[in-house]
XYZ file of C-alpha atoms in Angstrom:
516
model
C 0.000 0.000 0.000
C 1.406 3.382 -1.017
C 0.660 4.848 2.377
C 3.427 2.720 3.909
C 6.039 4.989 2.323
C 6.784 7.461 5.072
C 7.311 11.130 4.255
C 10.943 12.111 3.784
C 12.478 14.750 6.058
C 11.716 18.321 5.126
C 13.929 20.811 6.896
C 11.646 23.716 6.090
C 10.161 25.223 9.234
C 6.918 25.785 7.308
C 6.319 22.097 6.550
C 2.866 21.021 7.654
C 1.570 17.454 7.766
C -1.013 16.595 5.180
C -0.814 19.730 2.987
C -2.335 19.007 -0.364
C -3.521 15.506 0.576
C -7.141 14.698 -0.204
C -8.252 18.316 0.063
C -11.936 18.765 -0.837
C -12.883 21.410 -3.426
C -14.542 24.592 -2.221
C -18.318 24.834 -2.267
C -20.565 27.665 -1.114
C -21.463 27.279 2.559
C -25.010 26.186 1.853
C -23.841 23.375 -0.461
C -20.504 22.440 1.112
C -19.721 18.752 1.188
C -18.286 17.389 4.455
C -14.503 17.447 4.205
C -12.580 14.202 4.513
C -9.771 13.525 6.982
C -6.460 14.931 5.766
C -4.498 11.664 6.108
C -5.190 8.026 7.004
C -4.688 7.031 10.661
C -1.316 5.672 11.776
C -0.024 4.011 14.927
C 3.150 4.300 17.023
C 4.308 1.781 19.624
C 7.013 1.849 22.311
C 8.140 -0.720 24.917
C 8.326 -0.610 28.682
C 11.521 -1.420 30.551
C 12.929 -3.293 33.527
C 16.171 -2.948 35.458
C 17.935 -6.264 34.890
C 20.967 -5.620 37.113
C 22.278 -2.869 39.371
C 19.486 -1.234 41.371
C 20.745 1.371 43.899
C 24.349 1.052 42.648
C 26.433 3.285 40.373
C 26.107 1.086 37.272
C 22.981 -0.722 36.095
C 21.621 -2.460 33.021
C 18.083 -1.729 31.829
C 16.331 -3.552 28.993
C 13.098 -3.226 27.053
C 10.190 -5.634 27.468
C 7.534 -6.597 24.942
C 4.734 -5.027 27.003
C 4.106 -1.817 25.080
C 2.074 1.356 24.720
C 0.232 1.991 21.453
C -0.755 5.441 20.161
C -3.332 5.724 17.371
C -3.319 9.060 15.532
C -6.614 9.745 13.763
C -6.904 12.764 11.475
C -10.076 14.823 11.463
C -11.498 16.958 8.681
C -9.624 20.179 8.091
C -12.550 22.257 9.335
C -12.683 20.687 12.819
C -9.761 22.708 14.302
C -9.522 20.616 17.482
C -6.963 18.287 19.009
C -7.950 15.548 21.458
C -5.901 13.482 23.902
C -7.686 10.253 24.771
C -6.185 7.830 27.306
C -8.985 5.419 28.289
C -6.752 3.328 30.575
C -6.748 6.249 33.040
C -10.132 7.693 31.933
C -8.544 10.792 30.381
C -10.385 12.413 27.459
C -9.828 16.096 26.741
C -10.202 18.307 23.666
C -8.586 21.675 22.952
C -9.373 24.195 20.253
C -6.160 24.435 18.222
C -6.581 28.155 17.511
C -6.948 28.969 21.230
C -3.599 27.415 22.238
C -0.636 29.719 23.129
C 1.133 29.549 19.756
C 2.489 33.084 20.092
C 4.502 32.139 23.192
C 5.951 28.989 21.638
C 6.753 30.643 18.268
C 8.458 33.705 19.748
C 11.986 33.957 18.230
C 13.599 33.648 21.678
C 11.489 30.616 22.611
C 11.015 28.697 19.373
C 12.520 25.193 19.281
C 13.050 23.003 16.231
C 12.922 19.237 15.857
C 16.732 18.990 15.756
C 17.254 21.012 18.969
C 18.503 19.549 22.237
C 16.191 20.626 25.070
C 17.565 19.930 28.541
C 15.170 22.017 30.629
C 11.603 23.236 30.472
C 10.991 26.913 29.778
C 9.034 28.326 32.762
C 7.447 31.012 30.558
C 6.083 28.385 28.190
C 4.827 26.273 31.087
C 3.054 29.363 32.431
C 1.512 30.088 29.025
C 0.086 26.554 28.975
C -1.468 26.664 32.452
C -4.894 28.062 31.446
C -5.207 25.111 29.068
C -4.029 22.560 31.643
C -6.255 23.554 34.568
C -9.335 22.791 32.459
C -8.308 19.098 32.332
C -10.355 16.931 34.739
C -10.852 19.806 37.254
C -13.546 18.016 39.289
C -11.763 14.689 39.728
C -9.957 13.712 42.983
C -6.533 15.311 43.336
C -4.407 12.151 42.699
C -6.265 11.428 39.433
C -6.304 15.093 38.434
C -2.526 15.305 38.885
C -1.966 12.292 36.621
C -4.315 13.667 33.958
C -2.819 17.142 34.042
C 0.757 15.817 33.961
C -0.102 13.760 30.862
C -1.785 16.786 29.286
C 1.240 18.973 30.071
C 3.600 16.537 28.326
C 1.316 16.317 25.312
C 0.722 20.063 24.915
C 4.380 20.985 25.437
C 5.407 18.598 22.647
C 2.454 19.527 20.416
C 3.159 23.252 20.730
C 6.949 22.864 20.405
C 6.888 20.665 17.313
C 3.679 21.797 15.613
C 2.162 25.080 14.517
C -1.239 26.746 14.445
C -1.765 25.043 11.070
C -1.200 21.565 12.538
C -3.740 19.028 11.399
C -6.723 18.442 13.703
C -6.255 15.002 15.268
C -7.296 12.603 17.984
C -4.397 10.950 19.846
C -5.659 7.739 21.454
C -3.364 5.797 23.753
C -3.707 2.234 25.037
C -1.086 0.319 27.006
C -0.380 -3.276 28.007
C 2.060 -2.055 30.693
C 0.938 -1.975 34.356
C 0.849 1.694 35.345
C 2.837 2.783 38.394
C 4.782 -0.484 38.641
C 8.229 0.932 37.793
C 8.148 -0.311 34.190
C 8.564 3.063 32.483
C 4.957 3.453 31.337
C 5.185 7.271 31.296
C 8.314 7.096 29.144
C 6.495 4.952 26.579
C 3.799 7.633 26.365
C 6.437 10.313 25.818
C 8.209 8.230 23.150
C 4.952 7.515 21.312
C 3.938 11.186 21.332
C 7.400 12.342 20.287
C 7.589 9.900 17.370
C 4.042 10.665 16.210
C 4.549 14.438 16.209
C 7.949 14.171 14.486
C 6.375 11.965 11.820
C 3.635 14.518 11.292
C 6.121 17.330 10.595
C 8.149 14.992 8.355
C 11.232 15.115 10.574
C 11.732 11.348 10.382
C 12.674 9.408 7.254
C 12.317 5.836 8.431
C 12.278 3.181 9.370
C 12.946 1.252 6.173
C 14.990 -1.878 5.390
C 17.795 -0.048 3.576
C 18.215 2.710 6.150
C 21.912 3.157 7.045
C 22.667 2.412 10.715
C 23.940 5.933 11.387
C 20.784 7.496 9.986
C 18.671 5.055 11.982
C 20.537 5.946 15.179
C 20.002 9.654 14.436
C 16.257 9.098 14.034
C 16.075 7.264 17.377
C 18.062 10.014 19.069
C 15.700 12.647 17.662
C 12.694 10.762 19.061
C 14.510 10.207 22.342
C 15.409 13.879 22.797
C 11.810 15.012 22.588
C 10.597 12.063 24.644
C 12.915 13.296 27.402
C 11.152 16.665 27.209
C 7.852 14.863 27.748
C 9.349 12.959 30.694
C 10.483 16.263 32.252
C 6.890 17.482 32.070
C 5.751 14.419 34.025
C 8.639 13.743 36.434
C 10.566 17.010 36.695
C 14.087 15.585 36.824
C 14.091 12.166 35.118
C 17.290 10.198 34.571
C 16.558 9.781 30.862
C 17.110 6.030 31.070
C 13.462 4.991 30.673
C 12.876 7.003 27.494
C 16.267 5.933 26.073
C 15.422 2.237 26.474
C 11.888 2.753 25.174
C 13.060 4.623 22.078
C 16.025 2.392 21.182
C 14.903 -0.975 22.529
C 17.353 -3.771 23.449
C 19.325 -2.723 26.549
C 21.615 -0.031 27.922
C 24.338 0.202 30.534
C 23.992 3.396 32.518
C 26.263 4.845 35.169
C 25.367 7.689 37.502
C 27.993 8.529 40.096
C 26.761 12.130 40.477
C 22.989 12.671 40.667
C 23.499 16.325 39.744
C 24.671 15.232 36.298
C 23.015 13.136 33.579
C 24.001 9.442 33.589
C 26.370 7.950 31.058
C 24.310 5.697 28.785
C 25.892 3.008 26.596
C 23.651 0.981 24.228
C 23.968 -2.820 24.463
C 22.782 -3.971 21.051
C 24.032 -7.531 21.710
C 21.846 -8.094 24.757
C 19.997 -11.336 23.941
C 16.227 -11.518 23.543
C 15.114 -13.791 26.361
C 11.747 -15.111 27.537
C 10.827 -13.240 30.685
C 8.261 -13.776 33.386
C 7.101 -10.510 34.932
C 5.022 -10.573 38.113
C 3.377 -7.463 39.518
C 2.970 -7.495 43.298
C 0.312 -4.782 43.015
C 2.062 -3.365 46.091
C 2.515 0.404 45.804
C 5.990 1.638 46.555
C 7.961 4.861 46.767
C 11.355 5.101 45.101
C 12.281 7.914 47.506
C 11.475 5.709 50.505
C 13.595 2.835 49.231
C 16.501 5.143 48.415
C 16.117 6.547 51.927
C 16.373 3.038 53.421
C 19.701 2.501 51.676
C 20.953 5.909 52.810
C 19.976 5.139 56.415
C 21.723 1.760 56.266
C 24.833 3.412 54.868
C 24.817 5.957 57.689
C 24.547 3.190 60.296
C 26.857 0.657 58.637
C 28.959 2.514 56.042
C 31.595 -0.145 55.343
C 29.136 -3.040 54.998
C 26.716 -1.002 52.858
C 29.501 0.211 50.584
C 30.639 -3.384 50.126
C 27.094 -4.457 49.204
C 26.736 -1.620 46.686
C 30.172 -2.397 45.265
C 29.178 -6.050 44.916
C 26.059 -5.003 42.958
C 28.317 -2.969 40.664
C 30.456 -6.073 40.134
C 27.306 -8.015 39.154
C 26.514 -5.407 36.498
C 30.115 -5.328 35.283
C 30.191 -9.129 35.006
C 27.003 -9.137 32.896
C 28.344 -6.316 30.727
C 31.685 -8.053 30.207
C 29.948 -11.266 29.141
C 27.513 -9.605 26.736
C 30.190 -7.462 25.071
C 32.828 -10.193 24.777
C 33.692 -11.120 21.147
C 32.816 -14.799 21.629
C 29.506 -14.199 23.432
C 26.929 -16.760 22.311
C 23.489 -16.101 23.840
C 22.299 -19.573 22.786
C 25.004 -21.371 24.775
C 23.685 -22.822 28.080
C 26.746 -21.590 29.982
C 26.101 -17.997 28.918
C 22.483 -18.113 30.069
C 23.517 -19.808 33.323
C 26.007 -16.967 33.907
C 23.310 -14.332 33.403
C 20.874 -16.311 35.567
C 23.347 -16.710 38.420
C 23.892 -12.946 38.391
C 20.118 -12.425 38.699
C 20.068 -14.588 41.849
C 23.121 -12.887 43.345
C 21.771 -9.419 42.588
C 18.492 -10.169 44.352
C 20.288 -11.475 47.452
C 22.316 -8.289 47.686
C 19.175 -6.144 47.353
C 17.553 -8.146 50.155
C 20.614 -7.373 52.292
C 20.123 -3.682 51.559
C 16.590 -3.978 52.965
C 14.715 -2.984 49.791
C 12.770 -6.179 49.163
C 9.230 -6.806 50.406
C 7.365 -9.855 51.761
C 5.288 -9.973 48.569
C 8.434 -10.000 46.418
C 9.884 -12.781 48.561
C 6.671 -14.774 48.263
C 6.797 -14.480 44.467
C 10.404 -15.632 44.468
C 9.506 -18.551 46.721
C 6.692 -19.689 44.427
C 8.828 -19.404 41.301
C 11.933 -20.983 42.822
C 9.816 -23.971 43.858
C 9.048 -24.670 40.168
C 12.668 -24.256 39.071
C 11.623 -22.506 35.829
C 14.119 -19.671 36.065
C 16.133 -17.078 37.999
C 14.195 -14.385 39.879
C 14.893 -10.947 41.343
C 13.053 -7.749 42.171
C 13.324 -5.012 39.581
C 13.407 -1.284 40.237
C 13.752 0.465 43.565
C 12.061 -2.355 45.511
C 9.547 -2.206 48.328
C 6.887 -3.574 45.977
C 6.491 -3.147 42.253
C 7.527 -6.109 40.124
C 9.731 -9.194 40.081
C 11.342 -10.568 36.916
C 12.319 -14.121 36.081
C 14.614 -15.080 33.213
C 13.206 -18.419 32.119
C 15.451 -21.418 31.669
C 15.593 -23.029 28.204
C 12.608 -25.203 27.450
C 13.549 -28.789 26.541
C 12.248 -30.100 23.231
C 10.193 -32.744 25.056
C 8.197 -30.027 26.827
C 6.390 -28.875 23.703
C 2.651 -29.125 24.121
C 2.205 -31.392 21.124
C 4.307 -33.527 18.839
C 5.090 -32.336 15.310
C 1.984 -34.105 14.073
C -0.309 -32.755 16.796
C -2.436 -29.670 16.755
C -1.097 -26.433 18.205
C -2.878 -24.653 21.048
C -3.842 -21.568 19.055
C -7.591 -21.739 19.380
C -9.738 -20.050 21.966
C -11.629 -23.336 22.334
C -8.558 -25.516 22.822
C -7.826 -26.838 26.280
C -4.403 -25.277 26.688
C -3.943 -26.788 30.127
C -4.168 -30.372 28.876
C -0.974 -32.372 28.506
C -0.731 -34.692 25.478
C 0.682 -38.183 25.910
C 3.834 -37.056 24.138
C 4.501 -34.360 26.730
C 6.386 -34.730 29.978
C 3.957 -34.074 32.856
C 6.313 -31.557 34.502
C 7.278 -29.482 31.429
C 8.089 -25.777 31.754
C 4.789 -24.841 30.145
C 2.761 -27.005 32.476
C 4.607 -25.544 35.444
C 3.922 -22.014 34.181
C 0.215 -22.837 34.031
C 0.312 -24.143 37.608
C 2.405 -21.158 38.693
C -0.087 -18.715 37.183
C -2.898 -20.223 39.225
C -0.811 -20.003 42.411
C 0.214 -16.388 41.757
C -3.294 -15.216 40.918
C -4.656 -16.959 44.023
C -2.425 -14.704 46.119
C -3.351 -11.523 44.263
C -0.344 -11.245 41.936
C -0.478 -10.424 38.228
C 1.666 -12.475 35.824
C 2.865 -11.485 32.345
C 4.802 -13.663 29.938
C 6.904 -11.254 27.925
C 10.240 -10.930 26.127
C 13.357 -9.121 27.297
C 15.465 -6.838 25.070
C 13.283 -6.594 21.976
C 12.564 -3.736 19.573
C 12.195 -0.103 20.539
C 9.849 2.425 18.947
C 7.948 1.257 15.891
C 5.264 2.505 13.508
C 2.344 1.146 11.540
C 1.750 3.607 8.721
C -1.068 3.596 7.779
C -2.811 1.762 10.619
C -3.654 -1.234 8.439
C -2.736 -4.835 9.219
C -2.070 -7.128 6.287
C -2.690 -10.837 6.442
C -0.563 -13.636 5.031
C -2.629 -14.430 1.950
C -1.553 -11.173 0.306
C -5.098 -10.131 -0.469
C -5.533 -6.521 -1.485
C -5.923 -4.037 1.326
C -6.074 -5.170 4.927
C -7.769 -4.558 8.250
C -7.777 -0.905 9.264
C -7.400 -0.125 12.963
C -9.856 2.651 13.702
C -10.719 4.391 16.963
C -13.807 2.307 17.580
C -11.915 -0.996 17.303
C -9.028 0.378 19.350
C -11.259 1.574 22.179
C -13.298 -1.626 22.119
C -10.286 -3.949 22.482
C -10.495 -5.643 25.883
C -7.408 -6.096 28.059
C -3.883 -6.845 26.950
C -4.944 -9.788 24.811
C -7.527 -7.724 22.970
C -5.083 -4.892 22.285
C -2.290 -7.219 21.159
C -4.629 -9.210 18.931
C -5.870 -5.995 17.299
C -2.399 -4.583 16.626
C -1.070 -7.876 15.267
C 1.197 -9.037 18.081
C 1.794 -12.818 18.239
C 0.390 -14.676 21.217
C 2.466 -15.800 24.181
C 4.621 -18.931 24.211
C 5.218 -18.812 20.472
C 1.637 -19.637 19.546
C 1.050 -19.211 15.824
C -1.545 -16.600 14.994
C -4.247 -17.535 12.538
C -3.197 -14.656 10.291
C 0.403 -13.594 9.757
C 0.139 -9.834 9.951
C 2.657 -7.432 8.516
C 3.161 -3.701 8.416
C 4.959 -2.801 11.653
C 8.416 -1.311 11.115
C 11.059 -0.587 13.761
C 14.206 1.523 13.866
C 17.048 -0.978 14.271
C 20.538 0.601 14.239
């Protein structure tokens, strides 16, 4: 489909998305035909993240996960002159009149920013100019919800006003996410990355992704998205580290070091980090990063030598993982390599327990998972709640649910908990089924995901193609997007394969990712 060819970069500051596309002829007001949308809808997606090694220490490794946020951009008719931010997962739905927004403040010669600029701080004058348009967002809701809604609106408007113009196309930006919110998985960063990429695409400041894109150009595109995503993160968090948006934009993994919290961390991409099956369990226990950092500080004040040794040992864990992954002969498929990474997961968790940042719910999750022997488990993030991650051990060939001649479990009606005669009764998959029941019985939420996959991606236009190469495809519109139920419904709609390698009934194509 011709619409899959993305617009090439146009360095003109006057470039507007959709100019000249499908413009309706003029008719007198009394006989005017309804104008059509200026462009077909498109979709942007970005992954969440976990800390794999190094919490509370100087060096850490963070990696993307295949739980993602999805942003659908729907163009309205040229005459509508409104822009809407719709985030049903948090019940946010707000519309602004484009012509009423503070364009004069953002286009002032001393304030104007361009897509290639590096923005490291928010302009207080621009924030002030936005306030009348932020306070109208969810004003009657309880304060905690209102703060979340207004922070999201601030990030959106700051990016929209910085990258767009008063002639920007009227649109609806609809966001859905498969990432648990507030669980330390970088959900806000995925929102910022999706918005940044979508707005940069609309002003034609991105030229990819495409199969023949040179690596350097691809890296530049990711960095451009990442820079503006960081601006969005500043609107939400004030002083973010930049790690979450960097992982979400680029995917795979990064090594970051932050010896001085008054300076940005050093971030080194780890493109060789292996894609691994990952079990993610949400304790549903709220936690405060500041509280957990405070616990470590208090322990250091009381026992400085011991605490320093624990933190140094965590740094050594990260360095050992980094040395393995970056070694010339690293083979992620070799059992010894995975055992090395798994052992480091176990060691890292033990050290974090010694620092006092675990939680009884995290320990219960680890106990349940360790009893099955399916993998190596640790807490991820600051601790005190949040999530635990488990790198799964390789699945033996005999643990497949069916023999090569049997039917696969890809039907909603199939009994996916049954074990064929050709299957060992204690296979990894059977144990995961049993584990899921045990975890849910105790109030935990389990996700089977993938570690260190792709970063930001696009579906342009928002049409999924099936494997029989028939003309056209299935368009993802707002109604379908809003109607999709839960993670499974969203992933099925956007064409993501099911868990555990299940084969989808239709092989869908169209998603493209920047891969340096």
